[in-house]
Amino acid sequence: MKKTILMAVATFAVSFQLSGQNVKTYAGKQYLGSGDYNATPNNNLADELYSMPMGICVDNNNRMWVTDQHNVMILDGSLSRIRGGFLGDPTQPGSIGVDNGTSTVSRFNMPSGVCVNKNTNDLYIVDTDNALIRKGTQFVNVSNGTVFTTVAGNYSFTGDHKDGLVADAYFSSPSDIEINSLGEMYICDFGNEVIRKISAGKVTTIAGKAKTSGDANGVGSNAMFYAPSGIFLESDNSMLIADRNNKKIKRLNLKTNEVTTVISSGLNMPTDVVVANGNIYIADETCIKVFDGTTLKVYAGQASTVGYVDGQAKTARFGYMGLFTYRKADSAFFITDITNNVIRRLTFQDPPAVDFVANKTAVNVAQTVALTSTCSNNTVSYSWAISPNTYTLQSNSKLTDKNIFVSFNSVGSYTITFTGANMSADKTQVVKTNYINVSSLSSAKPLADFVADITNPMTTQTVRLVDLSDNTPTSWLWTITPSTYTLMNATTTSMRNMDVKFNALGSYSVTLKATNTTGNDQKLKTNYIQVVLSGNQELPVKQVVFYPNPAKGVMNVMGINNIVEARLQSLEGKLVPITFEGNQINLSEASAGIYFARVKDESGRVYQTKIVINP
């Protein structure tokens, strides 16, 4: 459990977080065993028949490359396309080999780890049972076949170890590959128990003792591994290694070639390791585990339990895993499930960042307080608790609303507990002890104040106008101009709180006059309500306003209450990752330039406009 404590004056807040993620089958038709295949080169993701998928990576266009028993495939939109290897039965003679060439002329034998050179978008593959390092040219389009060549190693059924020129080198069952920003390659040489480097046309061994298994930290050949399986570049200077049979995660300093241990216990048989959002994630047989620098725990699936179940992380089940990758564009891990012959998707989502504020924390008896959520990370459900229970919910508030209005009936201090959850079932709870302090009734005249729960409504929405006045008024009078509005839910202009539906687009000013036996006060909010596009009106898209535009950071979409889908596309057609919440889109991941922004609202209507992002 992760706990954060915030303290201020007489209050303190405690935040608790519980994890859960979504697991779905992304590609492949589940079956047990191996050897099934499609005789067609292009298949729907759900219809593809993989045979022991092992390797996976993301290219510069957010397409994914996948290797299985005898093929190299690219996941392109809704299709899985075979780009290399034998188009047929993997058990048939001639299905495996070392042939280079274009598309299905090429042959492989248990290709596994794959990686894209970010400088060229070309693909590099460790052809495990051929003991070769292969290259595939970048994917341009369907009609341009991928050309496969050999870049390092010599075919060997048993494998061997030899450094030197790439044409003279030997590998033994290489399992994974990574490429740094200079185009230099790192090979996890599983059969030789070492890490190799390919640079300037030469192969060198940089960590481990060739053909010798063991468990030791140290520099270069003083370090020892036992069946290293997967590697991950944290940077050009640092690599993580899944040291499978030692049940450890190790780190290799690529400047000094020193190996140290990062995770020394709690793993069963780690096959791969990936870093995302500052944490280390491990494919550990049948589950994904996460290490935050202190604690190792199961993130998805169940340790030592083989199965095939999609759903929430706590109930999801995997077969034995191969390699996996993280695609930042949709915040998800993609995992090769060897046992089930499918690619699984594990949606990554931080626990919701849950917090709230009150418009006032020191009030009088019967005065209304607005408790407003400041949640992020796509929080979608809410729950409030107030102690003691001597309070009244105002303006039809419910304890499951995002924001609530509460008046307090007794003198004393009140503790507020707020829980939020997002779509991944993650929950965070914030407790603010003695947060609201309530004094006795005041004899002074009112100090008028109020708030609307929606200030940019559509004509179909009902707005709650809620009295927040100090000093306990006993009568109220609301005035709204212009008069193109309708009172809702049997409320009147003389009630403490009033429900209103605005009938025309434009600006509305609202005044509240509050009175008690001592006197009165009034509050005017000019152009407080801005009525925008209604969900059932066919008004032009210009009635939905993207502002500010130009923008930097966050952009609001006036006229939409909740965005359910958002996309940002450059003028060159490249999709740029963005997040959204409520009626805001977060542009912080996008560089400066001109883009097309496209959003969809709750009613399914889509709005698109050209925006400018400032540097």
XYZ file of C-alpha atoms in Angstrom:
615
model
C 0.000 0.000 0.000
C 1.299 3.416 -0.906
C 0.526 6.096 1.658
C 0.915 9.841 1.431
C 0.363 12.164 4.404
C -0.396 15.857 3.940
C -0.577 18.135 7.006
C -1.783 21.710 7.388
C -2.772 23.511 10.604
C -5.521 21.453 12.295
C -6.174 19.105 9.404
C -4.334 16.262 7.759
C -5.092 14.134 4.715
C -4.137 10.522 4.187
C -4.205 9.018 0.677
C -4.496 5.271 0.123
C -4.087 3.595 -3.278
C -5.148 0.115 -4.469
C -4.117 -1.248 -7.866
C -5.939 -3.017 -10.694
C -5.569 -3.019 -14.475
C -7.454 -4.207 -17.537
C -6.296 -7.258 -19.480
C -7.599 -8.081 -22.957
C -6.611 -10.300 -25.843
C -5.255 -7.898 -28.427
C -4.361 -10.262 -31.258
C -4.579 -13.959 -32.006
C -7.095 -16.774 -31.621
C -6.462 -18.677 -28.408
C -5.542 -22.351 -28.571
C -3.211 -24.675 -26.663
C -0.223 -26.371 -28.209
C 1.464 -25.028 -31.341
C 1.567 -25.402 -35.089
C -1.695 -23.741 -36.141
C -1.416 -21.216 -38.955
C -3.263 -19.117 -41.528
C -2.371 -19.603 -45.164
C -3.268 -15.980 -45.882
C -0.780 -13.131 -45.383
C -3.232 -10.584 -43.969
C -5.635 -11.545 -41.196
C -7.847 -9.742 -38.733
C -6.164 -9.422 -35.365
C -8.798 -11.621 -33.717
C -8.453 -14.317 -36.419
C -4.684 -14.576 -36.582
C -3.212 -17.951 -35.614
C 0.165 -17.518 -33.977
C 2.398 -20.447 -33.136
C 4.361 -19.786 -29.936
C 4.654 -15.971 -30.204
C 7.836 -14.841 -28.510
C 9.050 -11.358 -29.521
C 7.297 -7.997 -29.756
C 8.290 -4.350 -30.203
C 6.867 -0.981 -31.279
C 8.128 0.920 -34.307
C 8.236 4.671 -34.936
C 4.680 4.626 -36.317
C 3.256 2.811 -33.262
C 2.853 -0.394 -35.249
C 3.962 -3.555 -33.489
C 6.200 -6.296 -34.818
C 5.672 -9.846 -33.554
C 7.697 -13.028 -34.032
C 6.418 -16.571 -33.663
C 7.753 -20.061 -34.389
C 8.602 -19.310 -38.030
C 7.182 -15.888 -38.952
C 7.781 -12.168 -38.598
C 4.535 -10.160 -38.560
C 3.454 -6.548 -38.211
C 0.257 -5.507 -36.462
C -1.050 -2.785 -38.730
C -4.326 -1.261 -37.575
C -6.887 -4.073 -37.400
C -4.719 -6.554 -39.312
C -1.854 -8.894 -38.582
C 0.331 -9.017 -41.692
C 2.961 -11.712 -42.294
C 6.047 -9.879 -43.555
C 8.581 -12.696 -43.424
C 8.875 -16.460 -43.049
C 6.934 -19.427 -44.356
C 3.272 -18.925 -45.249
C 1.977 -22.308 -44.186
C 2.341 -25.205 -41.773
C 5.372 -24.575 -39.488
C 5.918 -28.352 -39.171
C 6.156 -28.862 -42.932
C 9.618 -29.440 -44.470
C 10.971 -26.183 -45.847
C 9.134 -24.034 -43.328
C 12.331 -23.194 -41.475
C 15.707 -22.092 -42.789
C 18.216 -19.263 -43.029
C 17.117 -17.835 -46.382
C 17.264 -14.097 -46.885
C 15.030 -12.296 -49.343
C 11.791 -10.361 -49.650
C 8.731 -11.236 -47.548
C 7.810 -14.937 -47.507
C 10.855 -15.915 -49.552
C 12.779 -15.539 -46.290
C 12.989 -18.290 -43.665
C 13.571 -18.278 -39.907
C 13.888 -20.803 -37.087
C 12.304 -19.686 -33.815
C 12.904 -15.919 -34.130
C 12.384 -14.253 -30.759
C 13.511 -10.792 -29.612
C 12.849 -7.903 -32.004
C 13.799 -4.240 -31.857
C 13.461 -1.205 -34.125
C 16.346 1.124 -34.850
C 14.682 4.455 -34.039
C 16.972 6.258 -36.492
C 15.858 4.221 -39.515
C 12.676 2.373 -38.406
C 14.292 -0.850 -39.656
C 13.642 -4.055 -37.726
C 16.302 -6.256 -36.134
C 15.599 -9.826 -35.078
C 17.434 -12.472 -33.087
C 16.883 -15.662 -35.094
C 17.303 -17.871 -32.058
C 17.654 -21.435 -33.365
C 19.694 -20.254 -36.348
C 22.020 -18.326 -33.992
C 21.846 -15.267 -36.279
C 21.078 -11.566 -36.055
C 18.785 -10.596 -38.943
C 17.468 -7.304 -40.324
C 14.135 -6.427 -41.944
C 13.652 -3.184 -43.846
C 11.123 -0.703 -42.473
C 7.426 -1.111 -43.230
C 6.390 1.414 -45.893
C 3.139 -0.047 -47.173
C 1.567 -3.407 -47.972
C 2.851 -3.570 -51.546
C 6.487 -2.952 -50.535
C 7.760 -6.244 -49.157
C 10.114 -6.367 -46.188
C 13.618 -7.371 -47.268
C 15.453 -9.601 -44.794
C 19.234 -9.916 -44.558
C 21.798 -11.294 -42.079
C 23.783 -8.659 -40.187
C 25.834 -10.786 -37.773
C 26.666 -14.376 -36.933
C 27.037 -17.705 -38.674
C 24.476 -20.460 -38.799
C 25.129 -23.088 -36.163
C 22.734 -25.782 -34.961
C 24.485 -26.031 -31.594
C 25.697 -22.436 -31.363
C 29.132 -21.186 -30.400
C 30.872 -18.134 -28.985
C 33.241 -16.026 -31.032
C 33.818 -12.259 -31.027
C 35.235 -10.296 -33.942
C 33.910 -9.052 -37.260
C 30.151 -9.513 -37.674
C 30.731 -11.984 -40.521
C 33.004 -14.139 -38.340
C 31.069 -14.016 -35.041
C 29.099 -16.888 -33.506
C 26.138 -16.743 -31.137
C 24.270 -19.411 -29.191
C 20.458 -19.174 -28.955
C 20.314 -15.361 -28.749
C 17.018 -14.366 -27.109
C 16.644 -10.576 -27.158
C 18.019 -7.410 -28.730
C 18.093 -3.679 -27.934
C 19.427 -0.751 -30.002
C 20.703 2.537 -28.588
C 20.424 6.024 -30.054
C 23.672 5.553 -32.025
C 22.368 2.405 -33.703
C 24.625 0.113 -31.644
C 23.071 -3.284 -30.862
C 23.048 -5.225 -27.606
C 22.335 -8.958 -27.739
C 21.150 -11.135 -24.887
C 23.096 -14.288 -25.822
C 21.058 -16.808 -23.853
C 23.058 -19.925 -24.753
C 26.426 -18.328 -24.046
C 25.252 -16.748 -20.734
C 26.562 -13.332 -21.809
C 25.616 -9.891 -23.109
C 27.154 -8.985 -26.498
C 27.527 -5.669 -28.321
C 27.584 -5.011 -32.068
C 29.251 -1.729 -33.021
C 31.360 -0.542 -35.979
C 31.053 -3.919 -37.672
C 32.384 -5.899 -34.711
C 30.907 -8.156 -32.032
C 32.266 -7.979 -28.477
C 31.294 -9.607 -25.201
C 30.719 -6.906 -22.593
C 29.352 -8.825 -19.585
C 29.384 -12.416 -18.422
C 31.705 -15.378 -18.833
C 31.121 -17.161 -22.121
C 29.628 -20.675 -21.888
C 29.721 -20.444 -18.098
C 26.636 -20.090 -15.936
C 26.722 -18.587 -12.472
C 25.530 -15.711 -10.344
C 27.984 -12.917 -9.738
C 28.157 -9.166 -9.939
C 31.274 -7.494 -11.256
C 32.847 -5.872 -14.284
C 32.899 -7.579 -17.683
C 33.780 -11.273 -17.504
C 33.773 -11.175 -13.698
C 29.990 -10.990 -13.849
C 28.009 -14.188 -14.346
C 24.473 -14.962 -15.512
C 22.356 -18.082 -15.683
C 20.111 -18.139 -18.778
C 19.662 -14.367 -19.318
C 16.431 -14.046 -21.273
C 15.293 -10.435 -21.795
C 16.964 -7.040 -21.797
C 15.773 -3.422 -21.699
C 17.692 -0.197 -22.345
C 16.934 2.335 -19.615
C 19.208 4.767 -21.468
C 22.323 4.682 -23.632
C 24.248 4.184 -20.389
C 22.187 1.550 -18.590
C 20.543 -1.803 -19.324
C 18.305 -4.085 -17.274
C 18.657 -7.854 -17.648
C 16.140 -10.546 -16.746
C 18.554 -13.155 -15.350
C 16.010 -15.943 -15.632
C 17.460 -18.944 -13.832
C 19.010 -16.805 -11.108
C 15.512 -15.367 -10.500
C 16.931 -11.841 -10.498
C 16.880 -8.531 -12.349
C 20.341 -7.091 -12.884
C 21.638 -3.792 -14.213
C 24.553 -3.368 -16.613
C 26.389 -0.033 -16.687
C 27.159 0.354 -20.388
C 30.010 2.793 -19.741
C 31.925 0.659 -17.236
C 30.435 -2.806 -18.028
C 29.757 -3.296 -14.315
C 26.847 -5.585 -13.372
C 24.842 -5.031 -10.176
C 21.662 -6.602 -8.802
C 18.421 -4.612 -8.747
C 15.899 -7.271 -7.621
C 17.357 -10.225 -5.752
C 14.289 -12.051 -4.439
C 10.586 -12.549 -5.045
C 10.844 -13.701 -8.676
C 10.127 -17.192 -10.034
C 11.429 -17.263 -13.622
C 11.680 -13.747 -15.122
C 11.768 -13.745 -18.925
C 11.721 -10.021 -19.664
C 11.853 -6.598 -18.042
C 10.458 -3.198 -19.082
C 10.553 0.252 -17.461
C 7.434 2.461 -17.662
C 6.513 5.580 -15.700
C 9.477 5.175 -13.372
C 8.719 1.603 -12.265
C 10.230 -1.721 -13.332
C 7.819 -4.329 -14.740
C 8.772 -7.987 -15.057
C 7.248 -10.842 -17.055
C 7.574 -13.550 -14.407
C 6.280 -16.842 -15.841
C 2.488 -16.366 -15.590
C 2.184 -12.859 -14.171
C 3.476 -9.323 -14.514
C 5.190 -7.977 -11.415
C 6.105 -4.384 -10.606
C 9.002 -2.976 -8.592
C 8.824 0.634 -7.404
C 12.367 0.733 -6.053
C 11.354 -0.696 -2.690
C 8.521 -3.202 -3.040
C 7.957 -6.025 -5.532
C 4.356 -7.152 -6.054
C 2.099 -8.842 -8.587
C 0.679 -6.298 -11.029
C -1.458 -8.548 -13.255
C -2.234 -12.260 -13.375
C -1.355 -14.723 -10.655
C 2.027 -16.212 -9.820
C 2.480 -19.893 -10.720
C -1.069 -20.142 -12.113
C -1.523 -20.888 -15.814
C -4.798 -19.882 -17.450
C -6.547 -17.753 -20.007
C -8.851 -15.095 -18.562
C -9.301 -11.500 -19.705
C -10.620 -8.838 -17.318
C -9.335 -6.969 -14.311
C -5.752 -7.628 -13.262
C -6.709 -9.433 -10.074
C -8.774 -11.986 -12.001
C -6.825 -12.124 -15.286
C -4.833 -15.264 -16.063
C -1.940 -15.744 -18.466
C -0.060 -18.680 -19.912
C 3.717 -18.749 -19.817
C 4.989 -15.424 -21.116
C 7.766 -14.623 -23.528
C 8.874 -11.031 -24.138
C 6.733 -7.917 -23.750
C 6.778 -4.220 -24.585
C 5.163 -0.940 -23.546
C 3.451 1.363 -26.031
C 3.307 4.877 -24.652
C 0.745 6.051 -27.211
C -2.037 4.103 -25.499
C -0.422 3.516 -22.090
C -0.456 -0.259 -22.399
C 1.803 -3.277 -22.176
C 1.636 -5.887 -24.943
C 2.635 -9.368 -23.862
C 3.431 -12.516 -25.851
C 1.401 -15.292 -24.220
C 3.223 -18.363 -25.525
C 0.936 -20.964 -23.941
C -2.253 -19.432 -25.351
C -0.688 -18.326 -28.671
C -2.015 -14.776 -28.373
C -0.876 -11.218 -27.721
C -2.366 -9.824 -24.520
C -2.869 -6.151 -23.799
C -2.484 -4.854 -20.258
C -3.779 -1.296 -19.979
C -1.501 0.764 -17.806
C -3.144 3.406 -15.701
C -1.894 5.176 -12.641
C -4.196 5.033 -9.660
C -6.456 8.089 -9.721
C -4.909 11.166 -8.162
C -7.728 11.935 -5.745
C -8.150 15.151 -3.785
C -10.779 17.767 -3.082
C -11.153 21.312 -1.795
C -13.818 23.201 0.119
C -14.767 26.748 -0.734
C -14.545 27.441 3.022
C -13.339 25.350 5.943
C -14.538 27.641 8.772
C -18.304 28.230 8.632
C -21.378 28.750 10.749
C -24.057 26.224 11.595
C -26.403 25.648 8.595
C -24.057 27.337 6.144
C -23.503 25.399 2.895
C -20.029 24.301 1.899
C -19.106 23.268 -1.656
C -16.843 20.212 -1.655
C -15.211 20.046 -5.088
C -13.242 17.148 -6.547
C -9.799 17.906 -7.980
C -9.233 14.321 -9.183
C -7.179 13.381 -12.221
C -6.089 10.221 -14.109
C -9.585 9.760 -15.519
C -11.395 9.251 -12.248
C -14.929 8.100 -13.066
C -16.605 7.156 -9.766
C -16.730 8.925 -6.430
C -17.770 8.302 -2.838
C -17.973 10.758 0.066
C -18.229 10.104 3.798
C -18.662 12.763 6.497
C -18.191 12.321 10.236
C -20.016 13.061 12.457
C -23.226 12.530 10.500
C -24.943 15.726 11.648
C -25.073 17.291 8.215
C -27.557 17.905 5.405
C -26.905 17.413 1.709
C -28.086 20.457 -0.218
C -29.461 20.891 -3.749
C -30.132 17.162 -4.252
C -26.486 16.268 -3.744
C -25.663 12.577 -3.405
C -22.649 11.044 -1.704
C -21.705 9.454 -5.025
C -21.555 12.793 -6.902
C -18.262 14.209 -8.100
C -18.979 17.473 -6.241
C -21.371 17.884 -3.323
C -22.986 20.700 -1.323
C -23.272 20.196 2.431
C -24.563 22.228 5.367
C -23.503 21.293 8.892
C -26.053 21.133 11.696
C -23.860 21.163 14.802
C -20.938 23.086 16.226
C -17.643 21.175 16.001
C -15.114 19.692 13.587
C -15.992 17.385 10.701
C -13.785 14.807 8.972
C -14.252 14.301 5.223
C -13.352 11.054 3.437
C -13.300 11.002 -0.363
C -12.707 7.919 -2.539
C -12.209 7.929 -6.302
C -11.821 5.131 -8.846
C -10.933 5.038 -12.523
C -11.798 2.611 -15.318
C -9.017 0.224 -14.354
C -10.693 -0.229 -10.928
C -7.828 1.586 -9.203
C -9.004 3.412 -6.091
C -7.528 6.193 -3.996
C -8.949 7.421 -0.731
C -8.228 10.783 0.878
C -9.087 11.488 4.510
C -8.982 15.068 5.807
C -9.405 14.987 9.552
C -11.140 17.926 11.287
C -11.265 19.637 7.907
C -14.503 21.619 8.340
C -14.825 23.647 11.558
C -18.345 24.825 12.389
C -19.185 27.708 14.738
C -22.516 28.726 16.258
C -25.140 30.826 14.471
C -24.078 34.371 13.686
C -26.157 37.449 14.516
C -24.609 39.510 11.710
C -26.331 40.276 8.431
C -25.701 37.848 5.559
C -22.723 37.942 3.256
C -24.268 36.694 0.025
C -22.472 34.119 -2.106
C -23.441 31.265 -4.419
C -22.100 28.840 -6.986
C -23.387 27.011 -10.071
C -22.454 23.364 -10.522
C -22.144 23.955 -14.299
C -21.141 27.321 -15.720
C -20.909 26.218 -19.371
C -24.139 24.235 -19.752
C -25.880 23.056 -22.874
C -29.541 23.959 -23.311
C -30.450 20.385 -22.399
C -28.705 20.481 -19.015
C -30.107 21.522 -15.647
C -27.911 23.863 -13.628
C -27.976 23.883 -9.828
C -27.594 27.345 -8.256
C -26.523 26.792 -4.674
C -26.527 29.327 -1.838
C -23.160 29.585 -0.017
C -23.960 32.723 2.012
C -22.437 33.392 5.443
C -24.340 34.337 8.601
C -27.417 32.162 8.124
C -29.880 33.976 5.866
C -33.542 33.081 6.294
C -34.824 34.201 2.881
C -33.427 34.344 -0.625
C -34.259 35.971 -3.944
C -32.673 34.941 -7.245
C -32.593 37.094 -10.389
C -31.361 35.916 -13.789
C -30.968 38.024 -16.920
C -31.954 37.566 -19.671
C -35.166 35.752 -18.810
C -34.848 32.914 -21.361
C -34.684 30.169 -18.745
C -36.975 27.610 -17.122
C -37.105 26.697 -13.422
C -36.813 22.961 -12.866
C -37.654 20.378 -10.177
C -40.369 22.540 -8.601
C -37.845 25.145 -7.448
C -38.659 28.885 -7.327
C -36.691 32.121 -7.269
C -37.340 32.474 -3.515
C -35.851 29.123 -2.529
C -32.442 28.678 -0.963
C -31.223 26.638 -3.955
C -32.641 26.776 -7.444
C -32.517 24.473 -10.491
C -32.489 26.157 -13.881
C -32.459 25.137 -17.527
C -31.270 27.854 -19.921
C -33.169 27.968 -23.204
C -30.877 30.000 -25.444
C -27.203 30.212 -26.243
C -25.306 33.127 -24.789
C -24.334 34.764 -21.502
C -26.471 35.014 -18.364
C -25.918 37.132 -15.247
C -27.095 35.850 -11.875
C -27.857 37.782 -8.668
C -28.632 36.366 -5.213
C -30.125 38.543 -2.458
C -29.837 36.959 0.992
C -31.726 38.300 4.028
C -32.000 37.652 7.770
C -33.396 39.652 10.711
C -30.274 41.806 10.814
C -30.214 42.888 7.199
C -29.485 41.745 3.672
C -26.735 41.499 1.097
C -26.625 40.622 -2.571
C -24.087 39.082 -4.904
C -24.010 39.724 -8.683
C -22.010 37.511 -11.024
C -22.011 39.135 -14.447
C -22.033 36.828 -17.481
C -21.589 33.956 -15.038
C -23.378 31.332 -17.146
C -22.177 30.737 -20.712
C -24.690 28.524 -22.530
C -23.169 26.549 -25.401
C -24.045 23.901 -27.963
C -26.913 21.582 -27.081
C -26.548 17.880 -27.690
C -29.798 17.687 -29.665
C -29.299 20.726 -31.893
C -27.656 20.544 -35.281
C -25.569 23.646 -34.775
C -22.306 24.238 -36.601
C -19.072 23.061 -35.017
C -18.000 26.659 -34.447
C -20.398 26.624 -31.468
C -17.897 24.292 -29.767
C -14.931 26.422 -28.830
C -11.397 25.093 -28.381
C -9.691 27.574 -26.107
C -7.184 28.986 -25.554
C -5.993 28.592 -29.119
C -3.009 28.869 -29.511
C -2.379 26.901 -26.299
C 0.332 25.280 -24.264
C -0.381 22.516 -21.790
C -4.154 22.287 -21.344
C -6.902 23.252 -23.792
C -10.600 23.489 -22.886
C -13.427 22.467 -25.193
C -16.356 24.751 -24.377
C -19.632 23.109 -25.282
C -18.716 19.575 -24.200
C -19.362 18.399 -20.674
C -17.312 15.213 -20.887
C -14.944 14.176 -23.663
C -15.071 10.429 -24.283
C -12.478 10.284 -27.066
C -9.765 12.657 -28.251
C -7.167 12.550 -30.998
C -4.390 14.899 -32.070
C -2.936 14.592 -35.569
C -0.062 16.509 -37.122
C -0.300 18.042 -40.588
C 1.835 15.112 -41.781
C -0.802 12.666 -40.535
C 1.095 11.423 -37.474
C -0.971 10.749 -34.349
C 0.337 12.397 -31.193
C -0.536 10.934 -27.764
C -2.820 13.084 -25.617
C -4.916 12.532 -22.518
C -8.210 14.107 -21.539
C -10.497 14.559 -18.569
C -13.850 16.292 -18.342
C -13.830 18.931 -21.065
C -10.054 19.399 -21.100
C -7.372 17.883 -23.314
C -3.772 17.701 -22.145
C -1.334 18.785 -24.869
C 1.846 18.548 -22.782
C 3.172 15.539 -24.736
C 2.930 17.377 -28.069
C 5.666 19.587 -29.467
C 5.003 23.070 -30.804
C 3.230 23.226 -34.143
C -0.076 23.079 -36.000
C -2.403 20.100 -35.487
C -5.913 18.848 -36.094
C -7.700 18.177 -32.797
C -10.669 15.804 -32.843
C -12.940 15.092 -29.859
C -16.095 13.060 -29.305
C -18.710 13.894 -26.669
C -21.020 11.664 -24.622
C -23.707 11.706 -27.299
C -21.261 10.456 -29.939
C -20.923 13.750 -31.784
C -17.479 14.504 -33.183
C -15.878 17.948 -33.423
C -12.632 18.779 -35.207
C -10.670 21.966 -35.605
C -7.168 23.203 -36.340
C -5.161 24.218 -33.272
C -1.772 25.761 -32.623
C 0.492 24.599 -29.790
C 2.949 27.195 -28.575
C 6.530 26.299 -27.621
